[in-house]
Amino acid sequence: MAAMDYLLQVKVGALVGLLVLTLIFGFIPARMRWFQASSGTETHRAVLSFVSCFAGGVFLSACLLDIIPDYLSDIHGELEKRGLDDGFPLAEFIMACGFFTVLILEKTVLSCSEGHRNEETAPLLAPAGQGQNSLGDLEGSAHHVHVDLNAHSSFRSFMLFLSLSLHSVFEGLAIGLQTTDTKVLEICIAILVHKSIIVFSLSVKLVQSEVRPLWVALYVAFFAVMSPLGIGIGIIVIESQLEAGTFIQAVLEGLAAGTFVYITFLEILPHELNSPERPLLKVLFLLFGFSVMAGLSFLG
């Protein structure tokens, strides 16, 4: 019984630690004017672009090395139990449903809002010959990418945030469902480092999408609460010895994974990589972001 109480204390400690640190890392870009794209010189814009590429690498890694493998291992286990794992690739189909849900929602939102129509059809890159000198080209391309970002920003930022939040609940759940204190601490440290980098990257994205500061604060606060909420649910499930609901959890994970694939490959990466300036440096920062997260996955 004493061991059980100690385990509970460790889980509650993990819950509080995750909440506080996620909030701190999330509010750094939100509070610093430096991260806002509206202010600054060409150097400032370039550095922001590299930070954004690093964030892109983080999300790419989170998508391919974390969210999708977690989901696939969970769903295959559940499908095997229910004898649904033969023939049709149901696990991948659920993920595709998540992808198409966001695609359909986004296109509906954009076609319904008259004001965004012009921006949506504006080209991503400045047409060749719009400004012959390099500065003109830079300004032209930056302008068009900026317009594209504004056309999509609030909806895509929200969907990115939603899929990350769902994933955070499941990560927290993994901590809450553990039965040994060493395992709780191991997973908690891995999630702490991982979430700190992700919430920092998310905050940078929100600030660059020109989401209002109040909304950035609300997003970050809400996101910070998600893992602790998962830990809480996990503790309740363990304490009350419930077995049901794992299949629904796995399906939700799949929808979140599909959402994440859409945001990573159709929003974050094209936005950075389609603008013509410093392509190799951008790829380098993208690789750096990916490598940091891949290293953490390897160590974790």
PDB file of C-alpha atoms in Angstrom:
ATOM      1  CA  MET A   1       0.000   0.000   0.000  1.00  0.00           C
ATOM      2  CA  ALA A   2       2.871   2.361   0.889  1.00  0.00           C
ATOM      3  CA  ALA A   3       4.487   1.562  -2.493  1.00  0.00           C
ATOM      4  CA  MET A   4       1.189   2.370  -4.212  1.00  0.00           C
ATOM      5  CA  ASP A   5       0.988   5.724  -2.382  1.00  0.00           C
ATOM      6  CA  TYR A   6       4.575   6.528  -3.385  1.00  0.00           C
ATOM      7  CA  LEU A   7       3.754   5.687  -7.024  1.00  0.00           C
ATOM      8  CA  LEU A   8       0.766   8.023  -6.856  1.00  0.00           C
ATOM      9  CA  GLN A   9       2.981  10.805  -5.443  1.00  0.00           C
ATOM     10  CA  VAL A  10       5.499  10.302  -8.285  1.00  0.00           C
ATOM     11  CA  LYS A  11       2.672  10.544 -10.846  1.00  0.00           C
ATOM     12  CA  VAL A  12       1.270  13.718  -9.258  1.00  0.00           C
ATOM     13  CA  GLY A  13       4.801  15.176  -9.217  1.00  0.00           C
ATOM     14  CA  ALA A  14       5.168  14.338 -12.911  1.00  0.00           C
ATOM     15  CA  LEU A  15       1.801  15.978 -13.580  1.00  0.00           C
ATOM     16  CA  VAL A  16       2.794  19.271 -11.889  1.00  0.00           C
ATOM     17  CA  GLY A  17       6.302  19.297 -13.410  1.00  0.00           C
ATOM     18  CA  LEU A  18       4.946  18.787 -16.940  1.00  0.00           C
ATOM     19  CA  LEU A  19       2.381  21.556 -16.514  1.00  0.00           C
ATOM     20  CA  VAL A  20       4.825  24.171 -15.174  1.00  0.00           C
ATOM     21  CA  LEU A  21       7.687  23.509 -17.618  1.00  0.00           C
ATOM     22  CA  THR A  22       5.420  23.357 -20.676  1.00  0.00           C
ATOM     23  CA  LEU A  23       3.932  26.739 -19.718  1.00  0.00           C
ATOM     24  CA  ILE A  24       7.409  28.290 -19.284  1.00  0.00           C
ATOM     25  CA  PHE A  25       8.672  27.063 -22.676  1.00  0.00           C
ATOM     26  CA  GLY A  26       5.418  27.962 -24.427  1.00  0.00           C
ATOM     27  CA  PHE A  27       5.436  31.552 -23.226  1.00  0.00           C
ATOM     28  CA  ILE A  28       9.043  32.349 -24.273  1.00  0.00           C
ATOM     29  CA  PRO A  29       8.214  33.041 -27.973  1.00  0.00           C
ATOM     30  CA  ALA A  30       4.803  34.475 -27.063  1.00  0.00           C
ATOM     31  CA  ARG A  31       6.281  37.035 -24.646  1.00  0.00           C
ATOM     32  CA  MET A  32       9.360  38.031 -26.678  1.00  0.00           C
ATOM     33  CA  ARG A  33       8.671  40.613 -29.388  1.00  0.00           C
ATOM     34  CA  TRP A  34      11.782  39.276 -31.145  1.00  0.00           C
ATOM     35  CA  PHE A  35       9.835  36.273 -32.461  1.00  0.00           C
ATOM     36  CA  GLN A  36       7.219  38.407 -34.207  1.00  0.00           C
ATOM     37  CA  ALA A  37       7.686  38.468 -37.959  1.00  0.00           C
ATOM     38  CA  SER A  38       6.257  41.998 -38.316  1.00  0.00           C
ATOM     39  CA  SER A  39       9.280  43.607 -36.680  1.00  0.00           C
ATOM     40  CA  GLY A  40      12.855  43.443 -37.854  1.00  0.00           C
ATOM     41  CA  THR A  41      15.441  43.509 -40.548  1.00  0.00           C
ATOM     42  CA  GLU A  42      16.278  41.002 -43.262  1.00  0.00           C
ATOM     43  CA  THR A  43      18.669  39.209 -40.859  1.00  0.00           C
ATOM     44  CA  HIS A  44      15.879  38.974 -38.291  1.00  0.00           C
ATOM     45  CA  ARG A  45      13.547  37.478 -40.916  1.00  0.00           C
ATOM     46  CA  ALA A  46      16.212  34.973 -41.987  1.00  0.00           C
ATOM     47  CA  VAL A  47      16.814  33.835 -38.383  1.00  0.00           C
ATOM     48  CA  LEU A  48      13.058  33.512 -37.826  1.00  0.00           C
ATOM     49  CA  SER A  49      12.833  31.436 -40.981  1.00  0.00           C
ATOM     50  CA  PHE A  50      15.580  29.122 -39.655  1.00  0.00           C
ATOM     51  CA  VAL A  51      13.780  28.823 -36.293  1.00  0.00           C
ATOM     52  CA  SER A  52      10.655  27.946 -38.266  1.00  0.00           C
ATOM     53  CA  CYS A  53      12.570  25.290 -40.254  1.00  0.00           C
ATOM     54  CA  PHE A  54      13.905  23.834 -36.994  1.00  0.00           C
ATOM     55  CA  ALA A  55      10.289  23.677 -35.767  1.00  0.00           C
ATOM     56  CA  GLY A  56       9.342  21.973 -39.047  1.00  0.00           C
ATOM     57  CA  GLY A  57      12.015  19.333 -38.429  1.00  0.00           C
ATOM     58  CA  VAL A  58      10.663  18.826 -34.906  1.00  0.00           C
ATOM     59  CA  PHE A  59       7.116  18.287 -36.210  1.00  0.00           C
ATOM     60  CA  LEU A  60       8.304  15.997 -39.019  1.00  0.00           C
ATOM     61  CA  SER A  61      10.169  13.861 -36.488  1.00  0.00           C
ATOM     62  CA  ALA A  62       7.247  13.892 -34.037  1.00  0.00           C
ATOM     63  CA  CYS A  63       5.011  12.744 -36.893  1.00  0.00           C
ATOM     64  CA  LEU A  64       7.170   9.929 -38.320  1.00  0.00           C
ATOM     65  CA  LEU A  65       9.046   8.682 -35.237  1.00  0.00           C
ATOM     66  CA  ASP A  66       6.584   9.295 -32.438  1.00  0.00           C
ATOM     67  CA  ILE A  67       2.898   9.809 -33.221  1.00  0.00           C
ATOM     68  CA  ILE A  68       2.477   7.297 -36.093  1.00  0.00           C
ATOM     69  CA  PRO A  69       4.508   4.409 -34.525  1.00  0.00           C
ATOM     70  CA  ASP A  70       2.709   4.898 -31.163  1.00  0.00           C
ATOM     71  CA  TYR A  71      -0.647   4.792 -32.858  1.00  0.00           C
ATOM     72  CA  LEU A  72       0.153   1.786 -35.083  1.00  0.00           C
ATOM     73  CA  SER A  73       1.411  -0.332 -32.168  1.00  0.00           C
ATOM     74  CA  ASP A  74      -1.711   0.559 -30.108  1.00  0.00           C
ATOM     75  CA  ILE A  75      -4.241  -0.011 -32.882  1.00  0.00           C
ATOM     76  CA  HIS A  76      -2.713  -3.295 -34.125  1.00  0.00           C
ATOM     77  CA  GLY A  77      -2.862  -4.681 -30.586  1.00  0.00           C
ATOM     78  CA  GLU A  78      -6.536  -3.696 -30.304  1.00  0.00           C
ATOM     79  CA  LEU A  79      -7.427  -5.036 -33.784  1.00  0.00           C
ATOM     80  CA  GLU A  80      -5.735  -8.366 -33.024  1.00  0.00           C
ATOM     81  CA  LYS A  81      -7.765  -8.716 -29.830  1.00  0.00           C
ATOM     82  CA  ARG A  82     -10.966  -8.189 -31.825  1.00  0.00           C
ATOM     83  CA  GLY A  83      -9.879 -10.321 -34.816  1.00  0.00           C
ATOM     84  CA  LEU A  84     -10.107  -7.356 -37.225  1.00  0.00           C
ATOM     85  CA  ASP A  85      -6.477  -7.335 -38.357  1.00  0.00           C
ATOM     86  CA  ASP A  86      -6.744  -9.515 -41.476  1.00  0.00           C
ATOM     87  CA  GLY A  87      -7.187  -8.215 -45.026  1.00  0.00           C
ATOM     88  CA  PHE A  88      -8.107  -4.531 -45.117  1.00  0.00           C
ATOM     89  CA  PRO A  89      -5.478  -2.097 -43.670  1.00  0.00           C
ATOM     90  CA  LEU A  90      -7.908  -0.566 -41.160  1.00  0.00           C
ATOM     91  CA  ALA A  91      -5.204   1.166 -39.073  1.00  0.00           C
ATOM     92  CA  GLU A  92      -3.949   3.165 -42.066  1.00  0.00           C
ATOM     93  CA  PHE A  93      -7.524   3.839 -43.216  1.00  0.00           C
ATOM     94  CA  ILE A  94      -8.357   5.490 -39.865  1.00  0.00           C
ATOM     95  CA  MET A  95      -5.303   7.736 -40.299  1.00  0.00           C
ATOM     96  CA  ALA A  96      -6.433   8.665 -43.843  1.00  0.00           C
ATOM     97  CA  CYS A  97      -9.850   9.592 -42.376  1.00  0.00           C
ATOM     98  CA  GLY A  98      -8.096  12.056 -40.048  1.00  0.00           C
ATOM     99  CA  PHE A  99      -6.192  13.500 -43.025  1.00  0.00           C
ATOM    100  CA  PHE A 100      -9.317  13.944 -45.172  1.00  0.00           C
ATOM    101  CA  THR A 101     -11.346  15.361 -42.274  1.00  0.00           C
ATOM    102  CA  VAL A 102      -8.920  18.281 -41.958  1.00  0.00           C
ATOM    103  CA  LEU A 103      -8.618  18.713 -45.740  1.00  0.00           C
ATOM    104  CA  ILE A 104     -12.419  18.874 -46.196  1.00  0.00           C
ATOM    105  CA  LEU A 105     -12.877  21.128 -43.139  1.00  0.00           C
ATOM    106  CA  GLU A 106     -10.159  23.510 -44.283  1.00  0.00           C
ATOM    107  CA  LYS A 107     -11.416  23.786 -47.861  1.00  0.00           C
ATOM    108  CA  THR A 108     -14.978  24.331 -46.577  1.00  0.00           C
ATOM    109  CA  VAL A 109     -13.818  27.072 -44.195  1.00  0.00           C
ATOM    110  CA  LEU A 110     -11.799  28.778 -46.953  1.00  0.00           C
ATOM    111  CA  SER A 111     -14.549  28.604 -49.583  1.00  0.00           C
ATOM    112  CA  CYS A 112     -17.154  29.906 -47.115  1.00  0.00           C
ATOM    113  CA  SER A 113     -15.104  32.906 -45.997  1.00  0.00           C
ATOM    114  CA  GLU A 114     -15.307  35.335 -48.925  1.00  0.00           C
ATOM    115  CA  GLY A 115     -12.572  37.577 -47.553  1.00  0.00           C
ATOM    116  CA  HIS A 116      -9.906  34.902 -47.826  1.00  0.00           C
ATOM    117  CA  ARG A 117     -10.604  33.942 -51.432  1.00  0.00           C
ATOM    118  CA  ASN A 118      -8.156  36.372 -53.024  1.00  0.00           C
ATOM    119  CA  GLU A 119      -5.390  35.415 -50.637  1.00  0.00           C
ATOM    120  CA  GLU A 120      -5.971  31.702 -51.155  1.00  0.00           C
ATOM    121  CA  THR A 121      -5.494  31.990 -54.921  1.00  0.00           C
ATOM    122  CA  ALA A 122      -2.463  34.313 -54.622  1.00  0.00           C
ATOM    123  CA  PRO A 123       0.704  32.532 -55.758  1.00  0.00           C
ATOM    124  CA  LEU A 124       3.037  31.225 -53.085  1.00  0.00           C
ATOM    125  CA  LEU A 125       6.111  32.619 -54.815  1.00  0.00           C
ATOM    126  CA  ALA A 126       6.671  35.914 -56.538  1.00  0.00           C
ATOM    127  CA  PRO A 127       6.500  35.494 -60.336  1.00  0.00           C
ATOM    128  CA  ALA A 128       9.886  35.572 -62.069  1.00  0.00           C
ATOM    129  CA  GLY A 129      10.935  39.021 -63.171  1.00  0.00           C
ATOM    130  CA  GLN A 130       8.795  40.841 -60.632  1.00  0.00           C
ATOM    131  CA  GLY A 131      11.877  42.437 -59.129  1.00  0.00           C
ATOM    132  CA  GLN A 132      15.201  41.964 -60.854  1.00  0.00           C
ATOM    133  CA  ASN A 133      17.445  42.819 -57.920  1.00  0.00           C
ATOM    134  CA  SER A 134      17.835  40.296 -55.141  1.00  0.00           C
ATOM    135  CA  LEU A 135      16.257  42.540 -52.496  1.00  0.00           C
ATOM    136  CA  GLY A 136      13.167  43.025 -54.657  1.00  0.00           C
ATOM    137  CA  ASP A 137      12.912  39.275 -55.171  1.00  0.00           C
ATOM    138  CA  LEU A 138      13.250  38.671 -51.455  1.00  0.00           C
ATOM    139  CA  GLU A 139      10.547  41.165 -50.604  1.00  0.00           C
ATOM    140  CA  GLY A 140       8.251  39.832 -53.325  1.00  0.00           C
ATOM    141  CA  SER A 141       8.557  36.232 -52.219  1.00  0.00           C
ATOM    142  CA  ALA A 142       8.303  37.116 -48.527  1.00  0.00           C
ATOM    143  CA  HIS A 143       5.124  39.078 -49.277  1.00  0.00           C
ATOM    144  CA  HIS A 144       3.452  36.204 -51.108  1.00  0.00           C
ATOM    145  CA  VAL A 145       4.411  33.574 -48.556  1.00  0.00           C
ATOM    146  CA  HIS A 146       3.128  35.912 -45.865  1.00  0.00           C
ATOM    147  CA  VAL A 147      -0.201  36.296 -47.672  1.00  0.00           C
ATOM    148  CA  ASP A 148      -0.471  32.511 -48.015  1.00  0.00           C
ATOM    149  CA  LEU A 149       0.214  32.109 -44.311  1.00  0.00           C
ATOM    150  CA  ASN A 150      -2.477  34.604 -43.370  1.00  0.00           C
ATOM    151  CA  ALA A 151      -5.009  32.909 -45.617  1.00  0.00           C
ATOM    152  CA  HIS A 152      -4.616  29.674 -43.698  1.00  0.00           C
ATOM    153  CA  SER A 153      -3.129  30.730 -40.398  1.00  0.00           C
ATOM    154  CA  SER A 154      -5.921  30.625 -37.848  1.00  0.00           C
ATOM    155  CA  PHE A 155      -7.541  27.405 -39.074  1.00  0.00           C
ATOM    156  CA  ARG A 156      -4.311  25.480 -39.647  1.00  0.00           C
ATOM    157  CA  SER A 157      -2.791  26.741 -36.401  1.00  0.00           C
ATOM    158  CA  PHE A 158      -5.902  25.532 -34.618  1.00  0.00           C
ATOM    159  CA  MET A 159      -5.797  22.086 -36.272  1.00  0.00           C
ATOM    160  CA  LEU A 160      -2.089  21.713 -35.536  1.00  0.00           C
ATOM    161  CA  PHE A 161      -2.770  22.651 -31.946  1.00  0.00           C
ATOM    162  CA  LEU A 162      -5.720  20.253 -31.711  1.00  0.00           C
ATOM    163  CA  SER A 163      -3.809  17.233 -33.049  1.00  0.00           C
ATOM    164  CA  LEU A 164      -0.861  17.997 -30.751  1.00  0.00           C
ATOM    165  CA  SER A 165      -3.203  18.367 -27.779  1.00  0.00           C
ATOM    166  CA  LEU A 166      -4.887  15.018 -28.486  1.00  0.00           C
ATOM    167  CA  HIS A 167      -1.482  13.375 -28.729  1.00  0.00           C
ATOM    168  CA  SER A 168      -0.441  15.001 -25.440  1.00  0.00           C
ATOM    169  CA  VAL A 169      -3.441  13.470 -23.674  1.00  0.00           C
ATOM    170  CA  PHE A 170      -2.346  10.000 -24.860  1.00  0.00           C
ATOM    171  CA  GLU A 171       1.263  10.682 -23.792  1.00  0.00           C
ATOM    172  CA  GLY A 172       0.019  11.657 -20.344  1.00  0.00           C
ATOM    173  CA  LEU A 173      -2.145   8.557 -20.303  1.00  0.00           C
ATOM    174  CA  ALA A 174       1.014   6.467 -20.851  1.00  0.00           C
ATOM    175  CA  ILE A 175       2.473   7.976 -17.653  1.00  0.00           C
ATOM    176  CA  GLY A 176      -0.766   7.582 -15.686  1.00  0.00           C
ATOM    177  CA  LEU A 177      -1.123   3.889 -16.624  1.00  0.00           C
ATOM    178  CA  GLN A 178       2.389   2.859 -15.491  1.00  0.00           C
ATOM    179  CA  THR A 179       2.734   0.543 -12.498  1.00  0.00           C
ATOM    180  CA  THR A 180       6.367   1.241 -11.431  1.00  0.00           C
ATOM    181  CA  ASP A 181       7.847   4.561 -10.295  1.00  0.00           C
ATOM    182  CA  THR A 182      11.075   4.179 -12.357  1.00  0.00           C
ATOM    183  CA  LYS A 183       9.014   3.732 -15.550  1.00  0.00           C
ATOM    184  CA  VAL A 184       6.916   6.806 -14.644  1.00  0.00           C
ATOM    185  CA  LEU A 185      10.084   8.898 -14.217  1.00  0.00           C
ATOM    186  CA  GLU A 186      11.672   7.578 -17.438  1.00  0.00           C
ATOM    187  CA  ILE A 187       8.627   8.351 -19.567  1.00  0.00           C
ATOM    188  CA  CYS A 188       8.060  11.661 -17.795  1.00  0.00           C
ATOM    189  CA  ILE A 189      11.620  12.907 -18.518  1.00  0.00           C
ATOM    190  CA  ALA A 190      11.305  11.852 -22.189  1.00  0.00           C
ATOM    191  CA  ILE A 191       7.936  13.600 -22.545  1.00  0.00           C
ATOM    192  CA  LEU A 192       9.203  16.681 -20.674  1.00  0.00           C
ATOM    193  CA  VAL A 193      12.102  17.289 -23.081  1.00  0.00           C
ATOM    194  CA  HIS A 194       9.950  16.397 -26.070  1.00  0.00           C
ATOM    195  CA  LYS A 195       7.018  18.617 -25.018  1.00  0.00           C
ATOM    196  CA  SER A 196       9.259  21.569 -24.163  1.00  0.00           C
ATOM    197  CA  ILE A 197      10.690  21.589 -27.707  1.00  0.00           C
ATOM    198  CA  ILE A 198       7.268  21.014 -29.294  1.00  0.00           C
ATOM    199  CA  VAL A 199       5.470  23.716 -27.274  1.00  0.00           C
ATOM    200  CA  PHE A 200       8.290  26.152 -28.087  1.00  0.00           C
ATOM    201  CA  SER A 201       7.941  25.315 -31.812  1.00  0.00           C
ATOM    202  CA  LEU A 202       4.142  25.549 -31.621  1.00  0.00           C
ATOM    203  CA  SER A 203       4.369  28.936 -29.927  1.00  0.00           C
ATOM    204  CA  VAL A 204       6.776  30.192 -32.639  1.00  0.00           C
ATOM    205  CA  LYS A 205       4.297  29.010 -35.317  1.00  0.00           C
ATOM    206  CA  LEU A 206       1.357  30.730 -33.605  1.00  0.00           C
ATOM    207  CA  VAL A 207       3.275  34.003 -33.183  1.00  0.00           C
ATOM    208  CA  GLN A 208       4.375  33.912 -36.841  1.00  0.00           C
ATOM    209  CA  SER A 209       0.809  33.174 -37.977  1.00  0.00           C
ATOM    210  CA  GLU A 210      -0.084  36.481 -36.278  1.00  0.00           C
ATOM    211  CA  VAL A 211      -2.536  34.809 -33.934  1.00  0.00           C
ATOM    212  CA  ARG A 212      -3.503  37.377 -31.278  1.00  0.00           C
ATOM    213  CA  PRO A 213      -1.353  37.287 -28.096  1.00  0.00           C
ATOM    214  CA  LEU A 214      -4.369  36.413 -25.927  1.00  0.00           C
ATOM    215  CA  TRP A 215      -5.131  33.414 -28.166  1.00  0.00           C
ATOM    216  CA  VAL A 216      -1.484  32.319 -28.160  1.00  0.00           C
ATOM    217  CA  ALA A 217      -1.613  32.386 -24.342  1.00  0.00           C
ATOM    218  CA  LEU A 218      -4.870  30.383 -24.326  1.00  0.00           C
ATOM    219  CA  TYR A 219      -3.505  27.830 -26.836  1.00  0.00           C
ATOM    220  CA  VAL A 220      -0.290  27.343 -24.862  1.00  0.00           C
ATOM    221  CA  ALA A 221      -2.142  27.092 -21.534  1.00  0.00           C
ATOM    222  CA  PHE A 222      -4.625  24.591 -22.990  1.00  0.00           C
ATOM    223  CA  PHE A 223      -1.832  22.544 -24.583  1.00  0.00           C
ATOM    224  CA  ALA A 224       0.111  22.545 -21.282  1.00  0.00           C
ATOM    225  CA  VAL A 225      -2.922  21.124 -19.452  1.00  0.00           C
ATOM    226  CA  MET A 226      -3.344  18.196 -21.890  1.00  0.00           C
ATOM    227  CA  SER A 227      -0.551  15.848 -20.675  1.00  0.00           C
ATOM    228  CA  PRO A 228      -1.446  16.380 -16.986  1.00  0.00           C
ATOM    229  CA  LEU A 229      -5.069  15.672 -17.941  1.00  0.00           C
ATOM    230  CA  GLY A 230      -3.928  12.399 -19.556  1.00  0.00           C
ATOM    231  CA  ILE A 231      -1.942  11.512 -16.421  1.00  0.00           C
ATOM    232  CA  GLY A 232      -5.056  12.216 -14.331  1.00  0.00           C
ATOM    233  CA  ILE A 233      -7.232   9.984 -16.535  1.00  0.00           C
ATOM    234  CA  GLY A 234      -4.563   7.245 -16.381  1.00  0.00           C
ATOM    235  CA  ILE A 235      -4.453   7.449 -12.560  1.00  0.00           C
ATOM    236  CA  ILE A 236      -8.278   7.165 -12.396  1.00  0.00           C
ATOM    237  CA  VAL A 237      -8.280   4.168 -14.797  1.00  0.00           C
ATOM    238  CA  ILE A 238      -5.558   2.383 -12.750  1.00  0.00           C
ATOM    239  CA  GLU A 239      -7.229   3.174  -9.406  1.00  0.00           C
ATOM    240  CA  SER A 240     -10.670   2.011 -10.596  1.00  0.00           C
ATOM    241  CA  GLN A 241      -9.306  -0.983 -12.562  1.00  0.00           C
ATOM    242  CA  LEU A 242     -11.184  -0.134 -15.803  1.00  0.00           C
ATOM    243  CA  GLU A 243     -10.377  -2.111 -18.943  1.00  0.00           C
ATOM    244  CA  ALA A 244     -12.787  -0.677 -21.535  1.00  0.00           C
ATOM    245  CA  GLY A 245     -12.204   2.246 -23.894  1.00  0.00           C
ATOM    246  CA  THR A 246      -8.735   1.359 -25.205  1.00  0.00           C
ATOM    247  CA  PHE A 247     -10.110   0.771 -28.715  1.00  0.00           C
ATOM    248  CA  ILE A 248     -11.754   4.213 -28.828  1.00  0.00           C
ATOM    249  CA  GLN A 249      -8.509   5.725 -27.543  1.00  0.00           C
ATOM    250  CA  ALA A 250      -6.561   3.998 -30.354  1.00  0.00           C
ATOM    251  CA  VAL A 251      -9.032   5.237 -33.014  1.00  0.00           C
ATOM    252  CA  LEU A 252      -8.764   8.818 -31.684  1.00  0.00           C
ATOM    253  CA  GLU A 253      -4.977   8.517 -31.804  1.00  0.00           C
ATOM    254  CA  GLY A 254      -5.262   7.491 -35.468  1.00  0.00           C
ATOM    255  CA  LEU A 255      -7.422  10.502 -36.351  1.00  0.00           C
ATOM    256  CA  ALA A 256      -4.942  12.776 -34.541  1.00  0.00           C
ATOM    257  CA  ALA A 257      -2.058  11.155 -36.463  1.00  0.00           C
ATOM    258  CA  GLY A 258      -3.815  11.770 -39.799  1.00  0.00           C
ATOM    259  CA  THR A 259      -4.364  15.409 -38.833  1.00  0.00           C
ATOM    260  CA  PHE A 260      -0.704  15.724 -37.943  1.00  0.00           C
ATOM    261  CA  VAL A 261       0.413  14.244 -41.291  1.00  0.00           C
ATOM    262  CA  TYR A 262      -1.723  16.826 -43.111  1.00  0.00           C
ATOM    263  CA  ILE A 263      -0.399  19.798 -41.122  1.00  0.00           C
ATOM    264  CA  THR A 264       3.251  18.707 -41.327  1.00  0.00           C
ATOM    265  CA  PHE A 265       3.363  17.919 -45.038  1.00  0.00           C
ATOM    266  CA  LEU A 266       0.849  20.413 -46.476  1.00  0.00           C
ATOM    267  CA  GLU A 267       1.378  23.413 -44.205  1.00  0.00           C
ATOM    268  CA  ILE A 268       4.637  23.610 -42.263  1.00  0.00           C
ATOM    269  CA  LEU A 269       7.143  22.135 -44.726  1.00  0.00           C
ATOM    270  CA  PRO A 270       5.828  23.705 -47.985  1.00  0.00           C
ATOM    271  CA  HIS A 271       5.530  27.122 -46.312  1.00  0.00           C
ATOM    272  CA  GLU A 272       9.231  27.191 -45.484  1.00  0.00           C
ATOM    273  CA  LEU A 273      10.673  25.221 -48.400  1.00  0.00           C
ATOM    274  CA  ASN A 274       8.756  26.947 -51.208  1.00  0.00           C
ATOM    275  CA  SER A 275      10.362  30.334 -50.633  1.00  0.00           C
ATOM    276  CA  PRO A 276      13.518  30.658 -52.745  1.00  0.00           C
ATOM    277  CA  GLU A 277      16.043  32.247 -50.374  1.00  0.00           C
ATOM    278  CA  ARG A 278      18.788  30.189 -48.634  1.00  0.00           C
ATOM    279  CA  PRO A 279      17.350  26.744 -49.499  1.00  0.00           C
ATOM    280  CA  LEU A 280      20.349  24.708 -48.302  1.00  0.00           C
ATOM    281  CA  LEU A 281      20.536  26.449 -44.917  1.00  0.00           C
ATOM    282  CA  LYS A 282      16.808  25.847 -44.464  1.00  0.00           C
ATOM    283  CA  VAL A 283      17.248  22.137 -45.193  1.00  0.00           C
ATOM    284  CA  LEU A 284      20.139  22.095 -42.702  1.00  0.00           C
ATOM    285  CA  PHE A 285      17.940  23.566 -39.933  1.00  0.00           C
ATOM    286  CA  LEU A 286      15.125  21.192 -40.873  1.00  0.00           C
ATOM    287  CA  LEU A 287      17.569  18.283 -40.503  1.00  0.00           C
ATOM    288  CA  PHE A 288      18.814  19.732 -37.212  1.00  0.00           C
ATOM    289  CA  GLY A 289      15.280  19.885 -35.768  1.00  0.00           C
ATOM    290  CA  PHE A 290      14.598  16.351 -36.999  1.00  0.00           C
ATOM    291  CA  SER A 291      17.915  15.040 -35.592  1.00  0.00           C
ATOM    292  CA  VAL A 292      17.317  16.545 -32.137  1.00  0.00           C
ATOM    293  CA  MET A 293      13.963  14.769 -31.858  1.00  0.00           C
ATOM    294  CA  ALA A 294      15.311  11.563 -33.444  1.00  0.00           C
ATOM    295  CA  GLY A 295      18.159  11.579 -30.902  1.00  0.00           C
ATOM    296  CA  LEU A 296      15.656  11.970 -28.066  1.00  0.00           C
ATOM    297  CA  SER A 297      13.573   9.077 -29.436  1.00  0.00           C
ATOM    298  CA  PHE A 298      16.736   6.957 -29.685  1.00  0.00           C
ATOM    299  CA  LEU A 299      17.775   7.757 -26.085  1.00  0.00           C
ATOM    300  CA  GLY A 300      14.191   7.461 -24.787  1.00  0.00           C
TER     301      GLY A 300
END
